mmCIF file of C-alpha atoms (C1' of nucleotides) in Angstrom:
data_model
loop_
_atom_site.group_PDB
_atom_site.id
_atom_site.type_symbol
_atom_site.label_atom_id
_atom_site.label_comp_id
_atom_site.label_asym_id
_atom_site.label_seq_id
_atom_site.Cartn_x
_atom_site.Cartn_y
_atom_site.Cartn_z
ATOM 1 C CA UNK A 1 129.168 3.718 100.562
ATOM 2 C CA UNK A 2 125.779 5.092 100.520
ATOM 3 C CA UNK A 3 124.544 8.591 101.496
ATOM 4 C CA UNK A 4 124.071 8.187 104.918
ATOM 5 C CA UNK A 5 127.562 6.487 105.701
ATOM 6 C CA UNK A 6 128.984 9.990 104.042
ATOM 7 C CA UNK A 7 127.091 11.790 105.712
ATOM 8 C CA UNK A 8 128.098 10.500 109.006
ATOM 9 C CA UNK A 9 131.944 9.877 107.795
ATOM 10 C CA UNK A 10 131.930 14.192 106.790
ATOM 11 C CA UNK A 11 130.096 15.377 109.270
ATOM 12 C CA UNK A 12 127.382 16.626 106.222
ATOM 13 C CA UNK A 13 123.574 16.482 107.070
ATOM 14 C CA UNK A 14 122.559 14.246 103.484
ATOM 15 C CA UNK A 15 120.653 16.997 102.561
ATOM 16 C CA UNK A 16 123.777 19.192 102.854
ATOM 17 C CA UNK A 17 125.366 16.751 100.119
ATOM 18 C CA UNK A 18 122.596 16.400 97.747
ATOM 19 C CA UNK A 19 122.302 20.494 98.075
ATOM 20 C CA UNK A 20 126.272 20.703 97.408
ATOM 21 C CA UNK A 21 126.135 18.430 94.246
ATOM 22 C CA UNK A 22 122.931 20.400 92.989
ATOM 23 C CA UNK A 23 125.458 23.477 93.147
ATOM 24 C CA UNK A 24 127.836 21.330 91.122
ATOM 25 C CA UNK A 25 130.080 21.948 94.149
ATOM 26 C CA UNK A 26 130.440 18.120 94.165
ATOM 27 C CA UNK A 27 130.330 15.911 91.319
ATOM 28 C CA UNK A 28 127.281 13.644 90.537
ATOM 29 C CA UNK A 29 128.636 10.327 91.768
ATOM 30 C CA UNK A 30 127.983 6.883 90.119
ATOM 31 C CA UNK A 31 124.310 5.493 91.108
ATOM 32 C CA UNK A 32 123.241 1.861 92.315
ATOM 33 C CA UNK A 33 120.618 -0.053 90.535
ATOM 34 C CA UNK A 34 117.747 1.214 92.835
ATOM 35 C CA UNK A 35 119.182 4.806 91.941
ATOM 36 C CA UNK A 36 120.732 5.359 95.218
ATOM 37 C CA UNK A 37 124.003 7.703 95.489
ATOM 38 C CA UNK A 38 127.317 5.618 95.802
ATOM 39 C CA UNK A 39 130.088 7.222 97.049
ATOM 40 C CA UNK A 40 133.816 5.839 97.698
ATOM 41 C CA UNK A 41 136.762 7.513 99.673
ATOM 42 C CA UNK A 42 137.353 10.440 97.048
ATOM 43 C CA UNK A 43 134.010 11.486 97.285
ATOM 44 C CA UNK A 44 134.826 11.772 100.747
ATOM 45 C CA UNK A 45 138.350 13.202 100.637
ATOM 46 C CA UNK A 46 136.418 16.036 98.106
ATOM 47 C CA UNK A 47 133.543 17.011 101.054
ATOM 48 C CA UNK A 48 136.025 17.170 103.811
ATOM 49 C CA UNK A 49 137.590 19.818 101.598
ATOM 50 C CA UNK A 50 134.399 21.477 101.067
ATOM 51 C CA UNK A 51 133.552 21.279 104.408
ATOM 52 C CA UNK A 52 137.076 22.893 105.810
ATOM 53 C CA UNK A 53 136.397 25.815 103.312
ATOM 54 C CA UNK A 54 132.929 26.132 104.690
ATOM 55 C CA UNK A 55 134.256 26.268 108.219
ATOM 56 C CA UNK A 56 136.800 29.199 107.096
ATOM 57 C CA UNK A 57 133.613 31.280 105.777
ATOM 58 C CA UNK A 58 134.537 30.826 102.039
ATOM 59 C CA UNK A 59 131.582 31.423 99.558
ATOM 60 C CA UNK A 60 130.552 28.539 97.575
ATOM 61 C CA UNK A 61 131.309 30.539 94.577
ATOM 62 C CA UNK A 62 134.744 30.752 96.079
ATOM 63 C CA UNK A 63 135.082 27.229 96.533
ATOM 64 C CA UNK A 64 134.071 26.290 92.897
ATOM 65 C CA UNK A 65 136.720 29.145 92.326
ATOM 66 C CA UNK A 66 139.383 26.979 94.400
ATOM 67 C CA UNK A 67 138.910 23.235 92.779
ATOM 68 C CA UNK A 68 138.847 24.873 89.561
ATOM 69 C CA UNK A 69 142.280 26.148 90.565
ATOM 70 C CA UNK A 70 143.253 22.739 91.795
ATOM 71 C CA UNK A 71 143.078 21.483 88.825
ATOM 72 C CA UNK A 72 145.591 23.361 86.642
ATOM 73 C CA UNK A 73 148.651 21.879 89.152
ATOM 74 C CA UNK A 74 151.071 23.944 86.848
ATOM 75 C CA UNK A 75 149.471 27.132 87.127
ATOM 76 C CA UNK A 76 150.132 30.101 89.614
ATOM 77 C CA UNK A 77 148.456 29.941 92.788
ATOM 78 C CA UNK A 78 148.430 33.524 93.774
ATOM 79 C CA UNK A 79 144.672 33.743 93.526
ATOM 80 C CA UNK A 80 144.466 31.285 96.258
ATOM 81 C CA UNK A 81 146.691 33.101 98.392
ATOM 82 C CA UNK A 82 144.485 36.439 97.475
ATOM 83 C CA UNK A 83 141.357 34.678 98.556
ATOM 84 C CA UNK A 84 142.552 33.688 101.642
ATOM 85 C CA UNK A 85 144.512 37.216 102.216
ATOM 86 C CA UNK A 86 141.093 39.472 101.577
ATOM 87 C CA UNK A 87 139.112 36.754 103.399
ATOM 88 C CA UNK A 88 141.115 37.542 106.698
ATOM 89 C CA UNK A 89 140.454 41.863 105.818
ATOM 90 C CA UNK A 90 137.254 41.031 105.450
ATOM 91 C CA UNK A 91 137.162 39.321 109.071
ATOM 92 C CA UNK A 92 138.863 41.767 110.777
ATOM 93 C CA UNK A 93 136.796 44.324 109.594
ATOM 94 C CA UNK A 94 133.706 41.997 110.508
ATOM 95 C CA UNK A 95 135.271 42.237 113.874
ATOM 96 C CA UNK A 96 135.621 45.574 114.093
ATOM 97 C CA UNK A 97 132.168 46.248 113.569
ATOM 98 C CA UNK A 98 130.588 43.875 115.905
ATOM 99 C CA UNK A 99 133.185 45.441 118.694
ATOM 100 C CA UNK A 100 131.227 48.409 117.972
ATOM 101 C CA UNK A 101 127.948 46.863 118.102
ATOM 102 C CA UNK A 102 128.913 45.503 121.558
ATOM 103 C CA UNK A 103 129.914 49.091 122.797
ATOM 104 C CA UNK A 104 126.725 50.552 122.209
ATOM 105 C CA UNK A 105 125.066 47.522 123.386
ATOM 106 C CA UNK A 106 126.932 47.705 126.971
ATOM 107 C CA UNK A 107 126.336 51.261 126.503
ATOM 108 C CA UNK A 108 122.536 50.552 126.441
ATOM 109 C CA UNK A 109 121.999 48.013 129.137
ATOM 110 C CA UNK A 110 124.159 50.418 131.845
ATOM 111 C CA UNK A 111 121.115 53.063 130.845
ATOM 112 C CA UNK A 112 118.685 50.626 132.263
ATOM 113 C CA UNK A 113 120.267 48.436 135.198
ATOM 114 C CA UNK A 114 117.479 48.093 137.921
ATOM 115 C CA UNK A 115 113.974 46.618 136.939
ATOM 116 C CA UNK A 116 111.851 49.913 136.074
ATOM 117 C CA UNK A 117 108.685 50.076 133.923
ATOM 118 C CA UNK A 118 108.185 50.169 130.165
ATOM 119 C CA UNK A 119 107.786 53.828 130.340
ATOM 120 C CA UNK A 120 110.389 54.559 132.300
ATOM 121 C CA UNK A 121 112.942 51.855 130.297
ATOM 122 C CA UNK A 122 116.255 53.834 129.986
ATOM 123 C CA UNK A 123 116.884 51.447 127.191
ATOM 124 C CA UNK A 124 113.628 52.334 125.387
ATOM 125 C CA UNK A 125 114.600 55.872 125.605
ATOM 126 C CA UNK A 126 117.657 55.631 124.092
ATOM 127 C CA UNK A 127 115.906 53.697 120.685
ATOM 128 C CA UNK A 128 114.100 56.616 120.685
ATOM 129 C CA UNK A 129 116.574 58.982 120.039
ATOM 130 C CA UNK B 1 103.770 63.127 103.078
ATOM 131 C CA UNK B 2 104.713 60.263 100.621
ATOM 132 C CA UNK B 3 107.086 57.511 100.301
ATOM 133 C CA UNK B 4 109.930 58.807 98.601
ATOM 134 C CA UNK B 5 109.945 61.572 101.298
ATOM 135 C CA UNK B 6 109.471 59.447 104.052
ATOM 136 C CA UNK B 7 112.747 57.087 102.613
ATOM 137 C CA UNK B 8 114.677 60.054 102.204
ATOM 138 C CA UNK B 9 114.103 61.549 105.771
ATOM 139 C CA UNK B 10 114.632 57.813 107.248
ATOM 140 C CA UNK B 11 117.332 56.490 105.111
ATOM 141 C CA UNK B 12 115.210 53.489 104.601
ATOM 142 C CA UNK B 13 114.867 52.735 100.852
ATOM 143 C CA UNK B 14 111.603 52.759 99.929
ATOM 144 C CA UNK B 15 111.247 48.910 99.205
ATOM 145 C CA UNK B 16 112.547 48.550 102.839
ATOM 146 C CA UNK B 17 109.577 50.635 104.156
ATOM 147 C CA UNK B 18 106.982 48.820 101.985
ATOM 148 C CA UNK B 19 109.046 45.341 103.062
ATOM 149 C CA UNK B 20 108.237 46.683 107.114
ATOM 150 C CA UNK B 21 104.937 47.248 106.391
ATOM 151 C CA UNK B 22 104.111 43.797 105.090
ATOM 152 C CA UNK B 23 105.690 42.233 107.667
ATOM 153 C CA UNK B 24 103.494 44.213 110.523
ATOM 154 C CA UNK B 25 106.114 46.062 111.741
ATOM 155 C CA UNK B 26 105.336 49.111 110.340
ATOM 156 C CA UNK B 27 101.720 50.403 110.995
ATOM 157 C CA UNK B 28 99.697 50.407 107.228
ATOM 158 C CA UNK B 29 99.113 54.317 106.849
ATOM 159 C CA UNK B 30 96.632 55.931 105.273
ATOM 160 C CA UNK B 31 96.135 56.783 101.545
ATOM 161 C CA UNK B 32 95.358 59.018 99.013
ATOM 162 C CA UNK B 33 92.980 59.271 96.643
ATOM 163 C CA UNK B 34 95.317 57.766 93.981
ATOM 164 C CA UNK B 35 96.539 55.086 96.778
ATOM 165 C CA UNK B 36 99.354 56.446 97.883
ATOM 166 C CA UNK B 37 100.741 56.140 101.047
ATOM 167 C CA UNK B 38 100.467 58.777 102.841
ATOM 168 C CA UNK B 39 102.677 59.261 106.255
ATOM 169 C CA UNK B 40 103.452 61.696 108.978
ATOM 170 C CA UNK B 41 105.852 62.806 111.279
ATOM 171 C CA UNK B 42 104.849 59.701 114.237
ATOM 172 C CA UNK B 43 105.564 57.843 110.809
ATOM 173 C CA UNK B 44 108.888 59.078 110.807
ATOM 174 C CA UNK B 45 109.653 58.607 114.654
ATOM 175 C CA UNK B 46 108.669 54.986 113.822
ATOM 176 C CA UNK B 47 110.272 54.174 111.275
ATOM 177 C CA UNK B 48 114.074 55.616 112.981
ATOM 178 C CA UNK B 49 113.031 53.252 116.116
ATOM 179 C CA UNK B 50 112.812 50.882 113.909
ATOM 180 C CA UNK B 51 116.104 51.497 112.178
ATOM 181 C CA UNK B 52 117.810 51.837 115.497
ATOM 182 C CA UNK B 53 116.928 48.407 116.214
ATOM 183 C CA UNK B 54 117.735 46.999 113.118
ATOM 184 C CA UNK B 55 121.630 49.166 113.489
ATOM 185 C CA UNK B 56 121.989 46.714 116.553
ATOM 186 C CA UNK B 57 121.333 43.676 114.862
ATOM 187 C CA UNK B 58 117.866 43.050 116.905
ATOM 188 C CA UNK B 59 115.658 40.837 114.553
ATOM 189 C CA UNK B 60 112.144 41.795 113.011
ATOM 190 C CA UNK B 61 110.467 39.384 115.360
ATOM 191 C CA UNK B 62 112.324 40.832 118.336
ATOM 192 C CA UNK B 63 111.728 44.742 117.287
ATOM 193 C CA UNK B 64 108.365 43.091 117.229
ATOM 194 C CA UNK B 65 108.414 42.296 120.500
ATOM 195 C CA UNK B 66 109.894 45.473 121.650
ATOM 196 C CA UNK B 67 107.050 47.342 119.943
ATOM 197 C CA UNK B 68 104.471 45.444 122.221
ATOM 198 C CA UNK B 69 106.206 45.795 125.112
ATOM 199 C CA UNK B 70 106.258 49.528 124.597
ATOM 200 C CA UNK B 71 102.494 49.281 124.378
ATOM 201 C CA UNK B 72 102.149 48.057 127.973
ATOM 202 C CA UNK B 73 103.881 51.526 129.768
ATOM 203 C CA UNK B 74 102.955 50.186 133.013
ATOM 204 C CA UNK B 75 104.742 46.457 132.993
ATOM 205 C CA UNK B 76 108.155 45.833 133.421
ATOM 206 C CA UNK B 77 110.674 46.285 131.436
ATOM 207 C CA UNK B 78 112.924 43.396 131.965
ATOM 208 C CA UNK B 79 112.081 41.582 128.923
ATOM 209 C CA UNK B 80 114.053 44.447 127.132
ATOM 210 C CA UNK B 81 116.733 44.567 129.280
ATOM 211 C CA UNK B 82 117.011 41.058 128.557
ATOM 212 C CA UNK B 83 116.770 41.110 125.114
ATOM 213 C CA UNK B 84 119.540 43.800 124.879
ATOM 214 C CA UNK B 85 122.010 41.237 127.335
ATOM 215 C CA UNK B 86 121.607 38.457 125.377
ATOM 216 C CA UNK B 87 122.512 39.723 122.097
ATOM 217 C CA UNK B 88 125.309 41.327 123.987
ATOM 218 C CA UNK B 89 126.128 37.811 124.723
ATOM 219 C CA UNK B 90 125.513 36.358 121.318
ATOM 220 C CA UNK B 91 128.065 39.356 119.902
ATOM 221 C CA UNK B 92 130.644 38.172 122.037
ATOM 222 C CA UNK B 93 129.814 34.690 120.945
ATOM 223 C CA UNK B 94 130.293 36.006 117.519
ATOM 224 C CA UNK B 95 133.524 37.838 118.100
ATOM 225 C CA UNK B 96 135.315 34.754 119.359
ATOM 226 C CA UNK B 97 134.547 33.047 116.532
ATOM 227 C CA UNK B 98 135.557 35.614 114.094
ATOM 228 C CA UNK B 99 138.687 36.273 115.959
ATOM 229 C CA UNK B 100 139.435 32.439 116.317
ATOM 230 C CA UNK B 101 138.906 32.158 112.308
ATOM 231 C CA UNK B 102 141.013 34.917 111.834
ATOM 232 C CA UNK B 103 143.862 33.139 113.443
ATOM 233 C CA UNK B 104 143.110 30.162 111.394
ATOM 234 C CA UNK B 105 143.622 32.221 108.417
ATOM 235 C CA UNK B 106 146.460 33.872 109.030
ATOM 236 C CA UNK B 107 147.949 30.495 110.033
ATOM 237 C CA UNK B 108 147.203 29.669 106.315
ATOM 238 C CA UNK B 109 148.528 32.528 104.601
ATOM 239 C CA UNK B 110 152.109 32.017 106.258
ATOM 240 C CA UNK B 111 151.799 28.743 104.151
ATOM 241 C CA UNK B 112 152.316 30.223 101.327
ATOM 242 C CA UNK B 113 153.524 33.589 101.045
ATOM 243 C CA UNK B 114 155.854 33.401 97.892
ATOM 244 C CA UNK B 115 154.356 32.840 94.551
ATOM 245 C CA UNK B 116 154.403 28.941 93.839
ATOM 246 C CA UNK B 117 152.615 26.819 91.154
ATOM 247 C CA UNK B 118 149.447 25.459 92.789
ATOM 248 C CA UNK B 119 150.399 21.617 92.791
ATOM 249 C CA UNK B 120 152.580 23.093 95.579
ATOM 250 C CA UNK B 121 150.413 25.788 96.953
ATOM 251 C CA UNK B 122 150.847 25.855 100.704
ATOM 252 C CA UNK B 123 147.269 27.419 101.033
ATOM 253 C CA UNK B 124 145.944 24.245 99.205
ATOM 254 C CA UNK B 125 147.827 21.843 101.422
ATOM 255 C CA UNK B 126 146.257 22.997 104.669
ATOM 256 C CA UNK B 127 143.233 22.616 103.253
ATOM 257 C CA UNK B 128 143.022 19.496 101.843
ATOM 258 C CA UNK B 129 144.167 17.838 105.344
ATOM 259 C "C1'" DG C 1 105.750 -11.440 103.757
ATOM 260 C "C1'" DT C 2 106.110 -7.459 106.062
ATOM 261 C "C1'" DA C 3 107.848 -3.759 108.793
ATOM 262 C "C1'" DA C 4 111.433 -0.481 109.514
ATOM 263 C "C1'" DA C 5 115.085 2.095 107.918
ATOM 264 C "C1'" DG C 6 117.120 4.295 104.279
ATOM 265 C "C1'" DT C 7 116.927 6.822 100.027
ATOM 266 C "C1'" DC C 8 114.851 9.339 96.058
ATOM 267 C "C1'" DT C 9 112.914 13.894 93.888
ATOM 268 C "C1'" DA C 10 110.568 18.042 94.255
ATOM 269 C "C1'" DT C 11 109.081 21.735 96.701
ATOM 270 C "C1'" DA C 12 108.659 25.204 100.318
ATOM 271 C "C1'" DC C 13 110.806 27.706 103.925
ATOM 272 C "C1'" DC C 14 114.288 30.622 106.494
ATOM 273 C "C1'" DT C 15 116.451 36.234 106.962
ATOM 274 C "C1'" DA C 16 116.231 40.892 105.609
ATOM 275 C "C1'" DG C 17 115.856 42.818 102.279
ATOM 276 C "C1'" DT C 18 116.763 44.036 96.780
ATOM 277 C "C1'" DA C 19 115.373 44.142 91.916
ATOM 278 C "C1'" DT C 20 112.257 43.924 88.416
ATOM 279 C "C1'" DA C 21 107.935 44.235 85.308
ATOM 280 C "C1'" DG C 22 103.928 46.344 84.107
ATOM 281 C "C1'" DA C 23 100.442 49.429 85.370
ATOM 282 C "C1'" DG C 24 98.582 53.537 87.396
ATOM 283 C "C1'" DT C 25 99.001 58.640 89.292
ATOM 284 C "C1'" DC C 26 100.383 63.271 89.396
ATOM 285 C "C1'" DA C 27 102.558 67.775 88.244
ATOM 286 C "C1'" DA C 28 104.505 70.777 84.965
ATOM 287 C "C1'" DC C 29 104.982 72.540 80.511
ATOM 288 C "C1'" DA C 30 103.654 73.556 75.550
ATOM 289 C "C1'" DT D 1 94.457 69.519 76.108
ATOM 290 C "C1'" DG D 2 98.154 66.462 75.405
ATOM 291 C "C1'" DT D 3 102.172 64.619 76.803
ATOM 292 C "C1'" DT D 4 106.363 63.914 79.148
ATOM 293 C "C1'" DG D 5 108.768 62.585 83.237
ATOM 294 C "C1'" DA D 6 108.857 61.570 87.951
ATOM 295 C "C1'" DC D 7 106.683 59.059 91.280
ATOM 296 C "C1'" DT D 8 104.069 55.283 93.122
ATOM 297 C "C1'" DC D 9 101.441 50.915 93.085
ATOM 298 C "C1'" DT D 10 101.277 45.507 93.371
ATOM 299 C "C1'" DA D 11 103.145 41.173 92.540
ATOM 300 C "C1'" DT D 12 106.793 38.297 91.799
ATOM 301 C "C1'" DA D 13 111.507 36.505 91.676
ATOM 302 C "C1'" DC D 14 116.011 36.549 93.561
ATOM 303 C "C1'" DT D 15 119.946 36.535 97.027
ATOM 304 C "C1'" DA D 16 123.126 32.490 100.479
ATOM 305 C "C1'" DG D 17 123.476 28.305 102.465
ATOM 306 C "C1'" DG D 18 121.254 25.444 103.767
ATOM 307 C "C1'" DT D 19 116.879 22.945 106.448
ATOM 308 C "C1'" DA D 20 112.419 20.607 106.451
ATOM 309 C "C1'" DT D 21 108.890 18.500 104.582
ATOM 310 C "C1'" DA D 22 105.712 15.121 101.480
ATOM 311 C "C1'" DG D 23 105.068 11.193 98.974
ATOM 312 C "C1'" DA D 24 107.167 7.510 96.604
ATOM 313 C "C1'" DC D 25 110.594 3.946 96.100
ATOM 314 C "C1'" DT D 26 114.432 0.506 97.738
ATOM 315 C "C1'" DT D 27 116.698 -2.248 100.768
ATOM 316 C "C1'" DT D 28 117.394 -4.902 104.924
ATOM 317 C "C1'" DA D 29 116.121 -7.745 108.802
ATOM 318 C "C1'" DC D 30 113.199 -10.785 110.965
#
DNA sequence: GTAAAGTCTATACCTAGTATAGAGTCAACA
DNA sequence: TGTTGACTCTATACTAGGTATAGACTTTAC
């Protein structure tokens, strides 16, 4: 299949998959005679595996980190588990900050409920301080 | 006084203050003979509304915009009170997200919690489906 | 034969800074 | 007066994870 079937197939814009190989993130795939990109169901087995790292956050140093794992089968695979493990601290302390963030934003928009003028903007004041 | 002051008193590295500057959000000050910069205290007061914004996650364009509205003391002031809601909004947004990939990895790490070799890495599993 | 759709590479752009090189300025000390 | 060290200047490149273009080439359908 060509790079526009793959696209569609992962879910992938194609620049997404040209930028992903360029990273060496996804092997260089076999070419056609007119130099176009031909890809078969591995190709697309390996980007759906990309793509559900992606969608937990992981780095794409991280993910190079992960197939590199996957391919020593007989090794350990406590780093995975550690990735995933400081990943989710990480998060939660992501969270934890942006539940802050939202405090003092609520905090700020109850300082300025009714419509008033610039110079009288309770919210305006309260950047100032 | 000059930059290294100015970043000290602000907590704004100096790069950070040059970086505002070039970007119009900081007014170009004055210089020396020798071309430095050369800022006072309404420098200062700046630069920490500027900060204040950037501690809630508001955008250069949008601190942008909140600079010009603060220009016009007479119109309303809606536009800021708006500005603050939505990104109230978007941080919620944001939360649920984080919170939702939070569950997805701690789903993950229960798959694998002992010490296996990685051809049988629960972690790995999950994510190759 | 030709038009449209698909693909190719290379390059620039995005955010909000950070890091560096190489040059110039200034103050203090000998 | 010379020089050392601290400070500042501009310009440029880099970060992450893509996205968006331009201009050329290939393939497909009619």
């Amino acid at each position: 299949m060509k790079i526009g079937e793959l696209s569609k197939k992962s879910g992938c814009s194609i620049q997404t998959i040209r930028f992903y190989e360029k990273q060496d993130l996804f092997e260089a795939c076999n070419r056609s005679e007119g130099n176009y990109r031909i890809y078969d169901a591995s190709s697309l087995r390996a980007l759906r595996f990309i793509k559900q790292c992606r969608s937990l956050d992981l780095t794409i140093i991280e993910i190079k980190q992960l197939l590199d794992t996957k391919n020593n089968p007989d090794k350990s695979c406590s780093s995975v588990n550690n990735l995933i493990h400081q990943h989710m601290v990480d998060v939660t302390h992501r969270i934890a900050e942006l539940e802050e963030l939202k405090l003092t934003l609520s905090e700020m928009a109850s300082a300025c409920t009714d419509n008033r003028k610039v110079k009288e903007c309770g919210v305006l004041q309260l950047l100032e301080e």
